[in-house]
CSV table of C-alpha atoms in Angstrom, one decimal:
chain,number,residue,atom,x,y,z
A,1,UNK,CA,0.0,0.0,0.0
A,2,UNK,CA,2.2,2.9,-1.3
A,3,UNK,CA,-0.4,5.5,-0.2
A,4,UNK,CA,-0.2,4.5,3.5
A,5,UNK,CA,3.5,4.6,3.4
A,6,UNK,CA,3.6,8.0,1.9
A,7,UNK,CA,1.2,9.3,4.5
A,8,UNK,CA,3.3,7.8,7.2
A,9,UNK,CA,6.3,9.7,5.8
A,10,UNK,CA,4.3,12.8,5.6
A,11,UNK,CA,3.2,12.4,9.2
A,12,UNK,CA,6.9,12.0,10.3
A,13,UNK,CA,7.9,15.2,8.3
A,14,UNK,CA,5.1,17.0,10.0
A,15,UNK,CA,6.2,15.8,13.3
A,16,UNK,CA,9.8,17.0,12.7
A,17,UNK,CA,8.4,20.4,11.7
A,18,UNK,CA,6.1,20.6,14.7
A,19,UNK,CA,8.9,19.6,17.1
A,20,UNK,CA,11.1,22.4,15.6
A,21,UNK,CA,8.5,25.1,15.7
A,22,UNK,CA,7.3,24.1,19.1
A,23,UNK,CA,10.8,24.4,20.5
A,24,UNK,CA,11.2,27.8,19.0
A,25,UNK,CA,7.8,28.7,20.4
A,26,UNK,CA,6.5,29.6,16.9
A,27,UNK,CA,3.4,27.8,17.6
A,28,UNK,CA,1.0,27.5,20.5
A,29,UNK,CA,-0.6,24.3,21.5
A,30,UNK,CA,-3.9,24.0,23.6
A,31,UNK,CA,-5.2,21.7,26.0
A,32,UNK,CA,-8.3,19.5,25.3
A,33,UNK,CA,-10.9,17.8,27.3
A,34,UNK,CA,-8.5,14.8,27.4
A,35,UNK,CA,-5.7,15.5,29.8
A,36,UNK,CA,-3.3,13.5,27.6
A,37,UNK,CA,-4.2,15.1,24.2
A,38,UNK,CA,-3.1,18.4,22.8
A,39,UNK,CA,-4.2,20.4,19.9
A,40,UNK,CA,-2.7,22.8,17.4
A,41,UNK,CA,-5.3,24.5,15.1
A,42,UNK,CA,-4.8,26.3,11.7
A,43,UNK,CA,-7.5,27.8,9.6
A,44,UNK,CA,-8.8,24.7,7.9
A,45,UNK,CA,-6.8,21.8,9.6
A,46,UNK,CA,-5.5,20.8,13.0
A,47,UNK,CA,-3.0,18.5,14.6
A,48,UNK,CA,-3.8,16.2,17.7
A,49,UNK,CA,-1.2,14.5,19.7
A,50,UNK,CA,-2.0,12.0,22.3
A,51,UNK,CA,0.4,10.1,24.7
A,52,UNK,CA,-0.2,7.4,27.2
A,53,UNK,CA,2.2,6.2,29.8
A,54,UNK,CA,2.2,3.4,32.4
A,55,UNK,CA,1.7,0.3,30.0
A,56,UNK,CA,5.4,-0.5,30.2
A,57,UNK,CA,7.7,-1.6,32.9
A,58,UNK,CA,10.2,1.1,31.9
A,59,UNK,CA,9.2,4.3,33.4
A,60,UNK,CA,8.8,7.3,31.1
A,61,UNK,CA,7.9,5.1,28.1
A,62,UNK,CA,4.6,4.9,26.4
A,63,UNK,CA,2.4,5.0,23.3
A,64,UNK,CA,2.0,8.1,21.1
A,65,UNK,CA,-0.5,9.1,18.3
A,66,UNK,CA,-0.2,12.0,16.0
A,67,UNK,CA,-3.3,12.9,14.0
A,68,UNK,CA,-3.9,15.3,11.2
A,69,UNK,CA,-7.5,16.5,11.2
A,70,UNK,CA,-9.4,18.0,8.3
A,71,UNK,CA,-11.8,20.9,8.6
A,72,UNK,CA,-14.7,18.7,9.7
A,73,UNK,CA,-12.5,17.2,12.4
A,74,UNK,CA,-12.2,13.9,10.7
A,75,UNK,CA,-8.7,12.0,10.7
A,76,UNK,CA,-6.8,12.8,7.4
A,77,UNK,CA,-3.6,11.2,8.6
A,78,UNK,CA,-2.4,9.2,11.5
A,79,UNK,CA,0.8,8.0,12.9
A,80,UNK,CA,0.8,5.7,15.9
A,81,UNK,CA,3.8,4.2,17.7
A,82,UNK,CA,4.5,2.5,20.9
A,83,UNK,CA,7.6,1.5,23.2
A,84,UNK,CA,7.4,-1.9,21.7
A,85,UNK,CA,8.3,-0.6,18.3
A,86,UNK,CA,11.8,0.5,19.6
A,87,UNK,CA,12.9,-3.1,19.0
A,88,UNK,CA,12.8,-2.4,15.3
A,89,UNK,CA,15.9,-0.3,14.3
A,90,UNK,CA,13.9,1.6,11.7
A,91,UNK,CA,11.2,2.6,14.1
A,92,UNK,CA,13.4,3.5,17.1
A,93,UNK,CA,14.1,7.0,15.8
A,94,UNK,CA,10.4,7.6,15.0
A,95,UNK,CA,9.5,6.5,18.6
A,96,UNK,CA,12.1,9.1,20.0
A,97,UNK,CA,10.8,11.8,17.7
A,98,UNK,CA,7.2,11.3,18.7
A,99,UNK,CA,8.1,11.0,22.4
A,100,UNK,CA,10.1,14.1,22.3
A,101,UNK,CA,7.4,16.0,20.4
A,102,UNK,CA,4.7,15.0,22.9
A,103,UNK,CA,6.9,16.1,25.8
A,104,UNK,CA,7.5,19.5,24.2
A,105,UNK,CA,3.9,19.9,23.4
A,106,UNK,CA,2.8,19.1,26.8
A,107,UNK,CA,5.2,21.7,28.1
A,108,UNK,CA,4.1,24.3,25.7
A,109,UNK,CA,0.3,23.7,26.2
A,110,UNK,CA,0.6,23.5,30.0
A,111,UNK,CA,3.4,26.3,30.2
A,112,UNK,CA,5.1,24.0,32.8
A,113,UNK,CA,8.6,25.8,32.5
A,114,UNK,CA,7.0,29.2,33.0
A,115,UNK,CA,4.7,27.9,35.8
A,116,UNK,CA,7.6,26.2,37.7
A,117,UNK,CA,9.9,29.3,37.3
A,118,UNK,CA,7.1,31.5,38.7
A,119,UNK,CA,6.4,29.3,41.7
A,120,UNK,CA,10.1,28.9,42.5
A,121,UNK,CA,10.4,32.8,42.4
A,122,UNK,CA,7.3,33.1,44.6
A,123,UNK,CA,8.8,30.6,47.1
A,124,UNK,CA,12.4,32.0,46.9
A,125,UNK,CA,13.7,28.6,45.6
A,126,UNK,CA,16.7,28.6,43.5
A,127,UNK,CA,15.9,27.3,39.9
A,128,UNK,CA,18.2,24.7,38.2
A,129,UNK,CA,19.8,27.4,36.1
A,130,UNK,CA,20.5,29.7,39.0
A,131,UNK,CA,22.1,26.9,41.3
A,132,UNK,CA,24.4,25.7,38.4
A,133,UNK,CA,27.7,27.2,38.9
A,134,UNK,CA,28.6,29.4,35.9
A,135,UNK,CA,32.2,28.6,35.9
A,136,UNK,CA,35.3,31.0,36.1
B,1,UNK,CA,39.2,83.5,-25.5
B,2,UNK,CA,37.4,81.0,-27.8
B,3,UNK,CA,34.7,80.5,-25.0
B,4,UNK,CA,34.4,84.2,-24.5
B,5,UNK,CA,33.9,84.8,-28.2
B,6,UNK,CA,31.3,82.0,-28.6
B,7,UNK,CA,29.1,82.9,-25.4
B,8,UNK,CA,25.8,84.6,-25.8
B,9,UNK,CA,23.7,86.7,-23.7
B,10,UNK,CA,20.0,85.9,-23.1
B,11,UNK,CA,18.9,88.8,-25.1
B,12,UNK,CA,20.7,87.2,-28.1
B,13,UNK,CA,18.4,84.2,-28.1
B,14,UNK,CA,16.6,83.4,-31.3
B,15,UNK,CA,12.9,82.8,-31.6
B,16,UNK,CA,13.5,79.2,-31.9
B,17,UNK,CA,15.5,79.1,-28.6
B,18,UNK,CA,12.5,80.9,-26.9
B,19,UNK,CA,10.2,78.2,-28.1
B,20,UNK,CA,12.4,75.5,-26.5
B,21,UNK,CA,12.6,77.4,-23.3
B,22,UNK,CA,8.8,77.7,-23.2
B,23,UNK,CA,8.4,74.1,-24.0
B,24,UNK,CA,10.0,73.0,-20.7
B,25,UNK,CA,7.3,74.2,-18.4
B,26,UNK,CA,4.6,72.9,-20.8
B,27,UNK,CA,6.1,69.5,-20.8
B,28,UNK,CA,6.1,69.5,-17.0
B,29,UNK,CA,2.4,70.5,-17.0
B,30,UNK,CA,1.8,67.6,-19.3
B,31,UNK,CA,3.7,65.2,-17.2
B,32,UNK,CA,1.7,66.4,-14.0
B,33,UNK,CA,-1.6,65.9,-16.0
B,34,UNK,CA,-0.6,62.4,-17.0
B,35,UNK,CA,0.4,61.4,-13.4
B,36,UNK,CA,-2.9,62.8,-12.1
B,37,UNK,CA,-4.8,60.7,-14.7
B,38,UNK,CA,-2.9,57.6,-13.8
B,39,UNK,CA,-3.5,58.1,-10.2
B,40,UNK,CA,-7.3,58.6,-10.8
B,41,UNK,CA,-7.3,55.4,-12.8
B,42,UNK,CA,-5.5,53.5,-10.0
B,43,UNK,CA,-7.9,54.9,-7.4
B,44,UNK,CA,-10.9,53.9,-9.5
B,45,UNK,CA,-9.5,50.4,-9.9
B,46,UNK,CA,-8.9,50.1,-6.1
B,47,UNK,CA,-12.4,51.4,-5.5
B,48,UNK,CA,-13.8,48.9,-7.9
B,49,UNK,CA,-11.7,46.1,-6.2
B,50,UNK,CA,-12.8,47.2,-2.8
B,51,UNK,CA,-16.5,47.2,-4.0
B,52,UNK,CA,-16.1,43.5,-5.3
B,53,UNK,CA,-14.6,42.4,-2.0
B,54,UNK,CA,-17.4,44.0,0.0
B,55,UNK,CA,-20.0,42.5,-2.2
B,56,UNK,CA,-18.6,39.1,-1.9
B,57,UNK,CA,-18.3,39.4,1.8
B,58,UNK,CA,-21.9,40.5,1.9
B,59,UNK,CA,-23.0,37.4,0.0
B,60,UNK,CA,-21.1,35.2,2.4
B,61,UNK,CA,-22.7,36.8,5.4
B,62,UNK,CA,-26.1,36.3,3.8
B,63,UNK,CA,-25.2,32.6,3.3
B,64,UNK,CA,-24.2,32.5,6.9
B,65,UNK,CA,-27.4,34.2,8.1
B,66,UNK,CA,-29.3,31.1,7.0
B,67,UNK,CA,-27.0,28.7,8.9
B,68,UNK,CA,-26.6,30.7,12.1
B,69,UNK,CA,-30.0,29.7,13.6
B,70,UNK,CA,-29.1,26.1,13.2
B,71,UNK,CA,-25.7,26.6,14.9
B,72,UNK,CA,-27.6,28.4,17.9
B,73,UNK,CA,-29.9,25.6,18.1
B,74,UNK,CA,-27.1,23.1,18.2
B,75,UNK,CA,-25.4,25.1,21.1
B,76,UNK,CA,-28.6,25.3,23.1
B,77,UNK,CA,-29.2,21.5,22.6
B,78,UNK,CA,-25.7,20.6,23.6
B,79,UNK,CA,-26.0,22.8,26.8
B,80,UNK,CA,-29.3,20.9,27.5
B,81,UNK,CA,-27.7,17.5,27.1
B,82,UNK,CA,-24.9,18.4,29.5
B,83,UNK,CA,-27.3,19.8,32.0
B,84,UNK,CA,-29.5,16.6,32.0
B,85,UNK,CA,-26.3,14.3,31.6
B,86,UNK,CA,-27.5,13.0,28.4
B,87,UNK,CA,-24.3,11.4,27.0
B,88,UNK,CA,-25.9,10.3,23.7
B,89,UNK,CA,-27.5,13.7,23.1
B,90,UNK,CA,-24.2,15.5,23.9
B,91,UNK,CA,-22.3,13.3,21.4
B,92,UNK,CA,-25.1,13.8,18.7
B,93,UNK,CA,-24.8,17.7,19.2
B,94,UNK,CA,-21.0,17.6,19.1
B,95,UNK,CA,-21.2,15.7,15.8
B,96,UNK,CA,-23.7,18.0,14.5
B,97,UNK,CA,-21.5,21.0,15.3
B,98,UNK,CA,-18.6,19.4,13.5
B,99,UNK,CA,-20.7,19.0,10.3
B,100,UNK,CA,-22.2,22.4,10.5
B,101,UNK,CA,-18.9,24.1,11.3
B,102,UNK,CA,-17.3,22.3,8.3
B,103,UNK,CA,-20.0,23.9,6.0
B,104,UNK,CA,-19.3,27.4,7.5
B,105,UNK,CA,-15.5,26.9,7.0
B,106,UNK,CA,-16.4,26.2,3.2
B,107,UNK,CA,-18.2,29.5,3.0
B,108,UNK,CA,-15.5,31.8,4.7
B,109,UNK,CA,-12.4,32.6,2.9
B,110,UNK,CA,-8.8,32.4,4.3
B,111,UNK,CA,-7.8,35.5,2.4
B,112,UNK,CA,-9.5,38.0,4.8
B,113,UNK,CA,-7.8,38.5,8.3
B,114,UNK,CA,-11.1,38.9,10.2
B,115,UNK,CA,-12.4,35.6,8.5
B,116,UNK,CA,-9.1,33.8,9.2
B,117,UNK,CA,-9.5,34.5,13.0
B,118,UNK,CA,-13.1,33.0,12.8
B,119,UNK,CA,-11.8,30.0,10.7
B,120,UNK,CA,-9.2,29.2,13.3
B,121,UNK,CA,-11.8,29.4,16.0
B,122,UNK,CA,-14.1,27.1,14.1
B,123,UNK,CA,-11.2,24.8,13.4
B,124,UNK,CA,-10.4,24.6,17.1
B,125,UNK,CA,-14.0,24.1,18.1
B,126,UNK,CA,-14.4,21.2,15.5
B,127,UNK,CA,-11.3,19.5,16.8
B,128,UNK,CA,-12.3,19.9,20.4
B,129,UNK,CA,-15.7,18.5,19.6
B,130,UNK,CA,-14.0,15.4,18.1
B,131,UNK,CA,-11.8,15.0,21.3
B,132,UNK,CA,-14.9,15.5,23.6
B,133,UNK,CA,-16.9,13.0,21.4
B,134,UNK,CA,-14.4,10.3,21.8
B,135,UNK,CA,-14.2,11.0,25.6
B,136,UNK,CA,-17.9,10.6,26.0
B,137,UNK,CA,-17.7,7.2,24.5
B,138,UNK,CA,-16.2,6.1,27.8
B,139,UNK,CA,-19.3,5.7,29.9
B,140,UNK,CA,-17.4,6.2,33.2
B,141,UNK,CA,-16.2,9.7,32.2
B,142,UNK,CA,-18.1,12.7,33.6
B,143,UNK,CA,-20.2,14.5,30.9
B,144,UNK,CA,-19.5,18.0,31.9
B,145,UNK,CA,-15.8,17.9,32.2
B,146,UNK,CA,-15.6,15.6,29.2
B,147,UNK,CA,-16.8,18.5,27.0
B,148,UNK,CA,-16.3,21.5,28.9
B,149,UNK,CA,-13.4,22.9,26.5
B,150,UNK,CA,-15.2,21.9,23.5
B,151,UNK,CA,-18.4,23.7,24.7
B,152,UNK,CA,-16.4,26.9,25.6
B,153,UNK,CA,-14.8,27.0,22.3
B,154,UNK,CA,-18.0,26.5,20.4
B,155,UNK,CA,-19.8,29.3,22.4
B,156,UNK,CA,-16.8,31.5,21.7
B,157,UNK,CA,-16.8,31.1,18.0
B,158,UNK,CA,-20.5,31.5,17.9
B,159,UNK,CA,-20.2,34.9,19.4
B,160,UNK,CA,-17.4,35.9,16.9
B,161,UNK,CA,-19.5,34.7,14.0
B,162,UNK,CA,-22.4,36.7,15.2
B,163,UNK,CA,-20.4,39.9,15.6
B,164,UNK,CA,-18.7,39.4,12.2
B,165,UNK,CA,-22.3,38.7,10.7
B,166,UNK,CA,-23.7,41.8,12.4
B,167,UNK,CA,-21.1,44.0,11.0
B,168,UNK,CA,-21.1,42.7,7.5
B,169,UNK,CA,-24.7,42.2,6.9
B,170,UNK,CA,-25.6,45.8,7.9
B,171,UNK,CA,-22.8,47.5,5.9
B,172,UNK,CA,-24.1,49.4,2.9
B,173,UNK,CA,-22.6,48.0,-0.5
């Protein structure tokens, strides 16, 4: 099924672009009614990312789904990967990509870094960057 | 010496020289008149283009006027379903919203900045409606918190649409 393979490649290309732009804070993700699912909306399309942890013995590992929605909210493209796929050498980088994207997206949508920084400042706790010796 | 011998005073100009001198301001006046004509033509073209954009927007707003009551009805029904904890009813209205919002997205154009904002709001509401619809499939999940963000975004985009419609359907062509 070449079409499915092409779509998978397209979804991976989207994942890389999303990771880059999320890191650069060029895009803003939003929370949804599902705590593990985050949304990025454009004018006539959207991206949903979902992550679930706790299904594996290894902590911090899980399953991730990236979905491309059309203007009616139907799934136009989907890429799904789980920790069990890491055994395959071809899938391991894709798993890392989606896991990294999910964690970045979660941080972006929930503003975790900013929130932590603020509460640390309010409580007078040194942040990691402040407590690290600057050398010299 | 040669230069001095060949130099002329202004009163020594021939009538042909005088015609040339008089031609300079006339040429400038001509240039100005051409520029003014070109500017008027450009202004007319811009005015015509603006009129076309305004007419198109008005047609879109008339199309939306027909769909808005249906949207309002869907929002009211969704809120009723949430209030009485009617899971099936809430899912039905969320699906209905997705379908109707998709139609509206087809009418609005992504070229107008105001309409882009509404399109983004609609897309967000449609996507959140999808997430909420899936969440409601789990019979253990609470209905209100399962579709609270979807409901909020639906109400917000409805308000934006109403404002846009009010503005564009009353503007004179």
